[in-house]
Amino acid sequence: MGRKYYLIDTENVGDRWLSLPKKIRRKDRIITFYTKYHSRRLEKFMVNQVHNPKILWLECTAGTNALDYQLMGVLSYLIAKHPKASFCIFSNDRDYQDTIDFWKSRGIKIRQKGFKIIKRKKAKKKKARTKKNKDKKLLLDTFLSNVTVGQEKLTEEQYVTGIAKSVSVSDLGGWYQSLTALLGQERGRKWYLQIREDASMRAALSKYYSSEEEFRGIHLIALTLNSHDLDTAKAEDAYKIIRAHNRKNQIAIKADFDKKFGKKPSQRYYKVLRPLVQIIKKKRR
């Protein structure tokens, strides 16, 4: 049996693959794709495993879908060099499926391994669901009424606390995208580095994280619109448009923004919200 290559999308599966090196054969190889915004746990693991011949570490350029494209580029190279080998992509991202189907149709042994996401049980009583929906709507309405057009901008500390309600502190890549979208590259990066290096700060911020997916998305969009002096009342519409499309289909998202907000105004909304698409499309508990 030939060598097997495992390609790890760490932006998607995080640290859930760390037991893999102990399970594979000596001749198999793990290729780990990561960015400079990787977790502290991965960094410690990397230090301990840097000389492990089974693992190749590839630092990728950060950005929307950037790691995905770099992974597929390396995959194509490996297939050209080792067509008799087999390949496994570790990721829950369904956008790899077309690539997998393409190579399968050409006789390449390739598959994808994801990780199960434990779903919360649905409420048994209809009344309980109705109350939950009403509470969620009240929470959104209260927020949107407090962050209005023309309101003086929030402080940087308030924006950071606001992001904490929408982005888990375990998602450092999401924090970087959110901070730079709201505060700009220079200020956003300074805050990001502070949060990344300060465990006590992350612990404090984690207490704000909301369990409501819709609230998280609309809240983050409204914060971003407020920071750019745009109409926060459009946050819910923008959220629905983003959720309705594949995160890589930017053309469709932009087209719906044009229809909803008018072609000229939508250019500003799309420009400031584009960095958030990947964050909003991620499914988390």
mmCIF file of C-alpha atoms in Angstrom:
data_model
loop_
_atom_site.group_PDB
_atom_site.id
_atom_site.type_symbol
_atom_site.label_atom_id
_atom_site.label_comp_id
_atom_site.label_asym_id
_atom_site.label_seq_id
_atom_site.Cartn_x
_atom_site.Cartn_y
_atom_site.Cartn_z
ATOM 1 C CA MET A 1 0.000 0.000 0.000
ATOM 2 C CA GLY A 2 1.372 3.404 -1.000
ATOM 3 C CA ARG A 3 2.073 6.441 1.092
ATOM 4 C CA LYS A 4 -0.839 8.499 2.393
ATOM 5 C CA TYR A 5 -0.785 12.283 2.679
ATOM 6 C CA TYR A 6 -2.912 14.097 5.259
ATOM 7 C CA LEU A 7 -3.494 17.799 4.505
ATOM 8 C CA ILE A 8 -4.645 19.733 7.586
ATOM 9 C CA ASP A 9 -6.736 22.913 7.241
ATOM 10 C CA THR A 10 -5.981 24.328 10.713
ATOM 11 C CA GLU A 11 -8.122 27.434 10.110
ATOM 12 C CA ASN A 12 -11.108 25.107 9.949
ATOM 13 C CA VAL A 13 -10.385 22.197 12.287
ATOM 14 C CA GLY A 14 -8.160 24.057 14.742
ATOM 15 C CA ASP A 15 -6.308 21.680 17.070
ATOM 16 C CA ARG A 16 -8.633 18.678 16.728
ATOM 17 C CA TRP A 17 -6.122 16.722 14.611
ATOM 18 C CA LEU A 18 -3.228 16.698 17.098
ATOM 19 C CA SER A 19 -3.590 12.992 17.927
ATOM 20 C CA LEU A 20 -3.136 12.038 14.255
ATOM 21 C CA PRO A 21 0.707 11.654 14.206
ATOM 22 C CA LYS A 22 0.477 8.773 16.695
ATOM 23 C CA LYS A 23 -2.100 6.942 14.571
ATOM 24 C CA ILE A 24 -0.519 6.989 11.107
ATOM 25 C CA ARG A 25 2.159 4.704 9.634
ATOM 26 C CA ARG A 26 5.841 5.656 9.614
ATOM 27 C CA LYS A 27 5.867 6.207 5.849
ATOM 28 C CA ASP A 28 2.757 8.454 5.811
ATOM 29 C CA ARG A 29 3.033 12.237 5.900
ATOM 30 C CA ILE A 30 1.048 15.069 7.493
ATOM 31 C CA ILE A 31 1.167 18.487 5.833
ATOM 32 C CA THR A 32 -0.032 21.170 8.231
ATOM 33 C CA PHE A 33 -1.293 24.428 6.747
ATOM 34 C CA TYR A 34 -1.393 27.268 9.288
ATOM 35 C CA THR A 35 -1.150 31.064 9.437
ATOM 36 C CA LYS A 36 0.561 33.436 11.846
ATOM 37 C CA TYR A 37 -2.752 33.637 13.736
ATOM 38 C CA HIS A 38 -2.555 30.023 14.915
ATOM 39 C CA SER A 39 -3.464 29.020 18.458
ATOM 40 C CA ARG A 40 -1.036 28.835 21.356
ATOM 41 C CA ARG A 41 -1.719 25.116 21.680
ATOM 42 C CA LEU A 42 -0.689 24.544 18.063
ATOM 43 C CA GLU A 43 2.455 26.601 18.625
ATOM 44 C CA LYS A 44 3.472 24.437 21.612
ATOM 45 C CA PHE A 45 2.704 21.278 19.648
ATOM 46 C CA MET A 46 4.805 22.580 16.750
ATOM 47 C CA VAL A 47 7.794 23.148 19.040
ATOM 48 C CA ASN A 48 7.573 19.584 20.348
ATOM 49 C CA GLN A 49 7.025 18.032 16.907
ATOM 50 C CA VAL A 50 9.292 20.193 14.756
ATOM 51 C CA HIS A 51 11.693 17.300 14.185
ATOM 52 C CA ASN A 52 8.996 14.691 13.583
ATOM 53 C CA PRO A 53 9.681 13.358 10.053
ATOM 54 C CA LYS A 54 5.986 12.559 9.586
ATOM 55 C CA ILE A 55 4.963 16.241 9.708
ATOM 56 C CA LEU A 56 5.666 19.077 7.265
ATOM 57 C CA TRP A 57 4.762 22.569 8.494
ATOM 58 C CA LEU A 58 3.656 25.124 5.883
ATOM 59 C CA GLU A 59 2.913 28.678 7.035
ATOM 60 C CA CYS A 60 0.354 30.264 4.707
ATOM 61 C CA THR A 61 -0.558 33.828 3.863
ATOM 62 C CA ALA A 62 -3.574 34.907 5.924
ATOM 63 C CA GLY A 63 -6.723 36.238 4.275
ATOM 64 C CA THR A 64 -10.197 35.267 3.113
ATOM 65 C CA ASN A 65 -9.935 31.724 1.682
ATOM 66 C CA ALA A 66 -6.156 32.185 1.233
ATOM 67 C CA LEU A 67 -5.220 29.026 3.142
ATOM 68 C CA ASP A 68 -7.778 26.982 1.151
ATOM 69 C CA TYR A 69 -6.209 27.970 -2.169
ATOM 70 C CA GLN A 70 -2.685 27.275 -0.913
ATOM 71 C CA LEU A 71 -3.747 23.844 0.336
ATOM 72 C CA MET A 72 -5.289 22.971 -3.039
ATOM 73 C CA GLY A 73 -2.159 24.171 -4.826
ATOM 74 C CA VAL A 74 0.056 21.873 -2.756
ATOM 75 C CA LEU A 75 -2.447 19.046 -3.219
ATOM 76 C CA SER A 76 -2.203 19.390 -7.010
ATOM 77 C CA TYR A 77 1.605 19.344 -6.818
ATOM 78 C CA LEU A 78 1.606 16.195 -4.676
ATOM 79 C CA ILE A 79 -0.813 14.405 -7.001
ATOM 80 C CA ALA A 80 1.381 15.263 -10.004
ATOM 81 C CA LYS A 81 4.489 13.956 -8.180
ATOM 82 C CA HIS A 82 2.875 10.938 -6.497
ATOM 83 C CA PRO A 83 -0.211 9.823 -8.483
ATOM 84 C CA LYS A 84 -0.180 6.390 -6.826
ATOM 85 C CA ALA A 85 -0.441 7.838 -3.323
ATOM 86 C CA SER A 86 -3.709 8.504 -1.473
ATOM 87 C CA PHE A 87 -4.786 11.806 0.061
ATOM 88 C CA CYS A 88 -7.002 12.975 2.912
ATOM 89 C CA ILE A 89 -8.031 16.596 3.627
ATOM 90 C CA PHE A 90 -8.810 17.300 7.273
ATOM 91 C CA SER A 91 -11.516 19.980 7.180
ATOM 92 C CA ASN A 92 -15.248 20.515 7.655
ATOM 93 C CA ASP A 93 -15.226 23.026 4.777
ATOM 94 C CA ARG A 94 -17.563 21.726 2.060
ATOM 95 C CA ASP A 95 -15.931 23.941 -0.552
ATOM 96 C CA TYR A 96 -13.253 21.266 -1.076
ATOM 97 C CA GLN A 97 -15.830 18.846 -2.484
ATOM 98 C CA ASP A 98 -15.554 20.035 -6.116
ATOM 99 C CA THR A 99 -11.778 19.583 -5.975
ATOM 100 C CA ILE A 100 -12.158 16.108 -4.483
ATOM 101 C CA ASP A 101 -14.696 15.098 -7.147
ATOM 102 C CA PHE A 102 -12.378 16.435 -9.865
ATOM 103 C CA TRP A 103 -9.465 14.256 -8.756
ATOM 104 C CA LYS A 104 -11.620 11.215 -8.014
ATOM 105 C CA SER A 105 -12.927 11.284 -11.573
ATOM 106 C CA ARG A 106 -9.296 10.989 -12.690
ATOM 107 C CA GLY A 107 -8.559 7.929 -10.596
ATOM 108 C CA ILE A 108 -6.909 9.616 -7.610
ATOM 109 C CA LYS A 109 -7.584 8.165 -4.164
ATOM 110 C CA ILE A 110 -8.747 11.171 -2.197
ATOM 111 C CA ARG A 111 -11.250 11.868 0.540
ATOM 112 C CA GLN A 112 -12.110 14.421 3.198
ATOM 113 C CA LYS A 113 -12.382 13.892 6.933
ATOM 114 C CA GLY A 114 -14.466 16.262 9.031
ATOM 115 C CA PHE A 115 -15.286 16.472 12.707
ATOM 116 C CA LYS A 116 -18.747 16.078 14.113
ATOM 117 C CA ILE A 117 -20.284 19.191 15.608
ATOM 118 C CA ILE A 118 -22.460 18.376 18.591
ATOM 119 C CA LYS A 119 -25.821 20.041 18.164
ATOM 120 C CA ARG A 120 -27.920 21.220 21.037
ATOM 121 C CA LYS A 121 -31.212 19.446 21.535
ATOM 122 C CA LYS A 122 -34.262 21.261 20.236
ATOM 123 C CA ALA A 123 -36.757 22.513 22.788
ATOM 124 C CA LYS A 124 -39.582 20.037 23.261
ATOM 125 C CA LYS A 125 -42.300 22.571 23.877
ATOM 126 C CA LYS A 126 -43.467 25.063 21.285
ATOM 127 C CA LYS A 127 -43.958 27.721 23.960
ATOM 128 C CA ALA A 128 -40.331 27.480 24.997
ATOM 129 C CA ARG A 129 -39.198 28.002 21.372
ATOM 130 C CA THR A 130 -41.530 30.989 20.982
ATOM 131 C CA LYS A 131 -40.201 32.628 24.141
ATOM 132 C CA LYS A 132 -36.618 32.041 23.034
ATOM 133 C CA ASN A 133 -37.291 33.679 19.666
ATOM 134 C CA LYS A 134 -38.961 36.661 21.323
ATOM 135 C CA ASP A 135 -36.057 37.089 23.728
ATOM 136 C CA LYS A 136 -33.594 36.934 20.801
ATOM 137 C CA LYS A 137 -35.549 39.554 18.834
ATOM 138 C CA LEU A 138 -35.722 41.821 21.906
ATOM 139 C CA LEU A 139 -31.955 41.496 22.352
ATOM 140 C CA LEU A 140 -31.339 42.476 18.723
ATOM 141 C CA ASP A 141 -33.847 45.336 18.764
ATOM 142 C CA THR A 142 -32.339 46.726 21.954
ATOM 143 C CA PHE A 143 -28.843 46.657 20.509
ATOM 144 C CA LEU A 144 -29.821 48.198 17.174
ATOM 145 C CA SER A 145 -31.737 50.983 18.887
ATOM 146 C CA ASN A 146 -28.694 51.856 20.984
ATOM 147 C CA VAL A 147 -26.211 51.878 18.090
ATOM 148 C CA THR A 148 -27.769 54.303 15.621
ATOM 149 C CA VAL A 149 -26.705 56.408 12.666
ATOM 150 C CA GLY A 150 -25.277 59.714 13.783
ATOM 151 C CA GLN A 151 -24.402 58.377 17.212
ATOM 152 C CA GLU A 152 -20.933 59.237 18.399
ATOM 153 C CA LYS A 153 -18.573 56.341 17.770
ATOM 154 C CA LEU A 154 -17.826 53.933 20.577
ATOM 155 C CA THR A 155 -14.450 53.781 22.269
ATOM 156 C CA GLU A 156 -11.951 51.155 21.145
ATOM 157 C CA GLU A 157 -12.554 49.277 24.399
ATOM 158 C CA GLN A 158 -16.303 49.204 23.678
ATOM 159 C CA TYR A 159 -15.700 47.873 20.175
ATOM 160 C CA VAL A 160 -13.459 45.130 21.570
ATOM 161 C CA THR A 161 -16.103 44.145 24.128
ATOM 162 C CA GLY A 162 -18.688 44.185 21.344
ATOM 163 C CA ILE A 163 -16.603 41.850 19.194
ATOM 164 C CA ALA A 164 -16.320 39.481 22.162
ATOM 165 C CA LYS A 165 -20.092 38.990 22.009
ATOM 166 C CA SER A 166 -19.809 37.762 18.423
ATOM 167 C CA VAL A 167 -16.423 36.041 18.048
ATOM 168 C CA SER A 168 -15.072 33.305 20.293
ATOM 169 C CA VAL A 169 -11.656 34.000 21.827
ATOM 170 C CA SER A 170 -10.565 30.596 20.499
ATOM 171 C CA ASP A 171 -10.954 31.965 16.954
ATOM 172 C CA LEU A 172 -7.933 34.271 16.801
ATOM 173 C CA GLY A 173 -8.167 34.550 13.013
ATOM 174 C CA GLY A 174 -11.729 35.819 13.401
ATOM 175 C CA TRP A 175 -10.579 38.333 15.989
ATOM 176 C CA TYR A 176 -7.902 39.681 13.686
ATOM 177 C CA GLN A 177 -10.374 40.101 10.813
ATOM 178 C CA SER A 178 -12.949 41.768 13.085
ATOM 179 C CA LEU A 179 -10.516 44.122 14.818
ATOM 180 C CA THR A 180 -8.944 45.343 11.583
ATOM 181 C CA ALA A 181 -12.377 45.717 9.952
ATOM 182 C CA LEU A 182 -13.581 47.937 12.812
ATOM 183 C CA LEU A 183 -10.414 49.758 13.907
ATOM 184 C CA GLY A 184 -8.178 49.695 10.823
ATOM 185 C CA GLN A 185 -5.000 47.700 10.224
ATOM 186 C CA GLU A 186 -2.698 49.520 12.662
ATOM 187 C CA ARG A 187 -4.981 49.816 15.697
ATOM 188 C CA GLY A 188 -6.681 46.490 15.002
ATOM 189 C CA ARG A 189 -3.374 44.619 14.870
ATOM 190 C CA LYS A 190 -2.183 46.211 18.145
ATOM 191 C CA TRP A 191 -5.333 45.052 19.909
ATOM 192 C CA TYR A 192 -5.036 41.625 18.302
ATOM 193 C CA LEU A 193 -1.468 41.112 19.538
ATOM 194 C CA GLN A 194 -2.459 42.208 23.033
ATOM 195 C CA ILE A 195 -5.386 39.773 23.127
ATOM 196 C CA ARG A 196 -3.315 36.928 21.668
ATOM 197 C CA GLU A 197 -0.570 37.316 24.272
ATOM 198 C CA ASP A 198 -2.772 37.966 27.325
ATOM 199 C CA ALA A 199 -4.572 34.837 28.564
ATOM 200 C CA SER A 200 -6.336 36.698 31.376
ATOM 201 C CA MET A 201 -7.711 39.209 28.874
ATOM 202 C CA ARG A 202 -9.046 36.394 26.696
ATOM 203 C CA ALA A 203 -10.644 34.784 29.740
ATOM 204 C CA ALA A 204 -12.379 38.058 30.614
ATOM 205 C CA LEU A 205 -13.599 38.587 27.032
ATOM 206 C CA SER A 206 -14.898 35.029 26.753
ATOM 207 C CA LYS A 207 -17.637 35.834 29.285
ATOM 208 C CA TYR A 208 -19.353 38.129 26.785
ATOM 209 C CA TYR A 209 -19.736 35.505 24.017
ATOM 210 C CA SER A 210 -23.366 35.003 22.946
ATOM 211 C CA SER A 211 -24.868 31.571 22.312
ATOM 212 C CA GLU A 212 -27.259 32.989 19.681
ATOM 213 C CA GLU A 213 -25.804 32.634 16.173
ATOM 214 C CA GLU A 214 -28.106 35.210 14.559
ATOM 215 C CA PHE A 215 -27.418 37.758 17.271
ATOM 216 C CA ARG A 216 -23.664 37.248 16.903
ATOM 217 C CA GLY A 217 -23.781 37.937 13.159
ATOM 218 C CA ILE A 218 -26.081 40.964 13.232
ATOM 219 C CA HIS A 219 -24.301 42.403 16.260
ATOM 220 C CA LEU A 220 -20.900 42.195 14.555
ATOM 221 C CA ILE A 221 -22.244 43.782 11.369
ATOM 222 C CA ALA A 222 -23.935 46.599 13.293
ATOM 223 C CA LEU A 223 -20.710 47.321 15.194
ATOM 224 C CA THR A 224 -18.774 47.483 11.938
ATOM 225 C CA LEU A 225 -21.317 49.779 10.263
ATOM 226 C CA ASN A 226 -21.260 52.053 13.310
ATOM 227 C CA SER A 227 -17.460 52.275 13.210
ATOM 228 C CA HIS A 228 -17.664 53.399 9.553
ATOM 229 C CA ASP A 229 -20.557 55.868 10.058
ATOM 230 C CA LEU A 230 -22.986 53.699 8.078
ATOM 231 C CA ASP A 231 -26.642 52.906 8.774
ATOM 232 C CA THR A 232 -26.783 50.183 11.436
ATOM 233 C CA ALA A 233 -30.472 49.611 10.666
ATOM 234 C CA LYS A 234 -29.267 47.751 7.571
ATOM 235 C CA ALA A 235 -27.365 45.215 9.687
ATOM 236 C CA GLU A 236 -30.112 42.591 9.696
ATOM 237 C CA ASP A 237 -30.621 42.794 5.912
ATOM 238 C CA ALA A 238 -26.869 42.545 5.333
ATOM 239 C CA TYR A 239 -26.695 39.489 7.620
ATOM 240 C CA LYS A 240 -29.482 37.708 5.725
ATOM 241 C CA ILE A 241 -27.752 38.346 2.380
ATOM 242 C CA ILE A 242 -24.418 36.989 3.632
ATOM 243 C CA ARG A 243 -26.042 33.921 5.193
ATOM 244 C CA ALA A 244 -27.934 33.172 1.962
ATOM 245 C CA HIS A 245 -24.778 32.572 -0.093
ATOM 246 C CA ASN A 246 -21.677 30.426 -0.114
ATOM 247 C CA ARG A 247 -18.916 32.443 1.531
ATOM 248 C CA LYS A 248 -16.759 32.185 -1.594
ATOM 249 C CA ASN A 249 -19.501 33.518 -3.884
ATOM 250 C CA GLN A 250 -18.626 37.167 -3.399
ATOM 251 C CA ILE A 251 -20.189 38.141 -6.729
ATOM 252 C CA ALA A 252 -23.640 36.958 -5.612
ATOM 253 C CA ILE A 253 -23.303 38.686 -2.241
ATOM 254 C CA LYS A 254 -22.290 41.955 -3.931
ATOM 255 C CA ALA A 255 -25.191 41.669 -6.418
ATOM 256 C CA ASP A 256 -27.726 41.271 -3.588
ATOM 257 C CA PHE A 257 -26.188 44.223 -1.747
ATOM 258 C CA ASP A 258 -26.715 46.293 -4.919
ATOM 259 C CA LYS A 259 -30.363 45.235 -5.119
ATOM 260 C CA LYS A 260 -31.078 45.891 -1.444
ATOM 261 C CA PHE A 261 -29.160 49.099 -0.803
ATOM 262 C CA GLY A 262 -28.751 50.617 -4.276
ATOM 263 C CA LYS A 263 -25.671 50.095 -6.431
ATOM 264 C CA LYS A 264 -23.701 53.161 -5.340
ATOM 265 C CA PRO A 265 -24.387 53.014 -1.565
ATOM 266 C CA SER A 266 -23.856 49.240 -1.517
ATOM 267 C CA GLN A 267 -20.214 49.677 -2.542
ATOM 268 C CA ARG A 268 -19.409 51.128 0.889
ATOM 269 C CA TYR A 269 -21.415 48.495 2.768
ATOM 270 C CA TYR A 270 -19.877 45.637 0.819
ATOM 271 C CA LYS A 271 -16.353 47.011 1.208
ATOM 272 C CA VAL A 272 -16.487 47.277 5.013
ATOM 273 C CA LEU A 273 -18.407 44.005 5.534
ATOM 274 C CA ARG A 274 -16.499 41.778 3.113
ATOM 275 C CA PRO A 275 -13.786 40.853 5.691
ATOM 276 C CA LEU A 276 -16.547 39.548 7.996
ATOM 277 C CA VAL A 277 -18.154 37.104 5.550
ATOM 278 C CA GLN A 278 -15.997 34.146 6.560
ATOM 279 C CA ILE A 279 -16.628 34.818 10.268
ATOM 280 C CA ILE A 280 -20.394 35.078 9.865
ATOM 281 C CA LYS A 281 -20.578 31.918 7.752
ATOM 282 C CA LYS A 282 -18.756 29.814 10.336
ATOM 283 C CA LYS A 283 -21.110 27.661 12.376
ATOM 284 C CA ARG A 284 -20.405 27.648 16.070
ATOM 285 C CA ARG A 285 -22.257 26.828 19.196
#
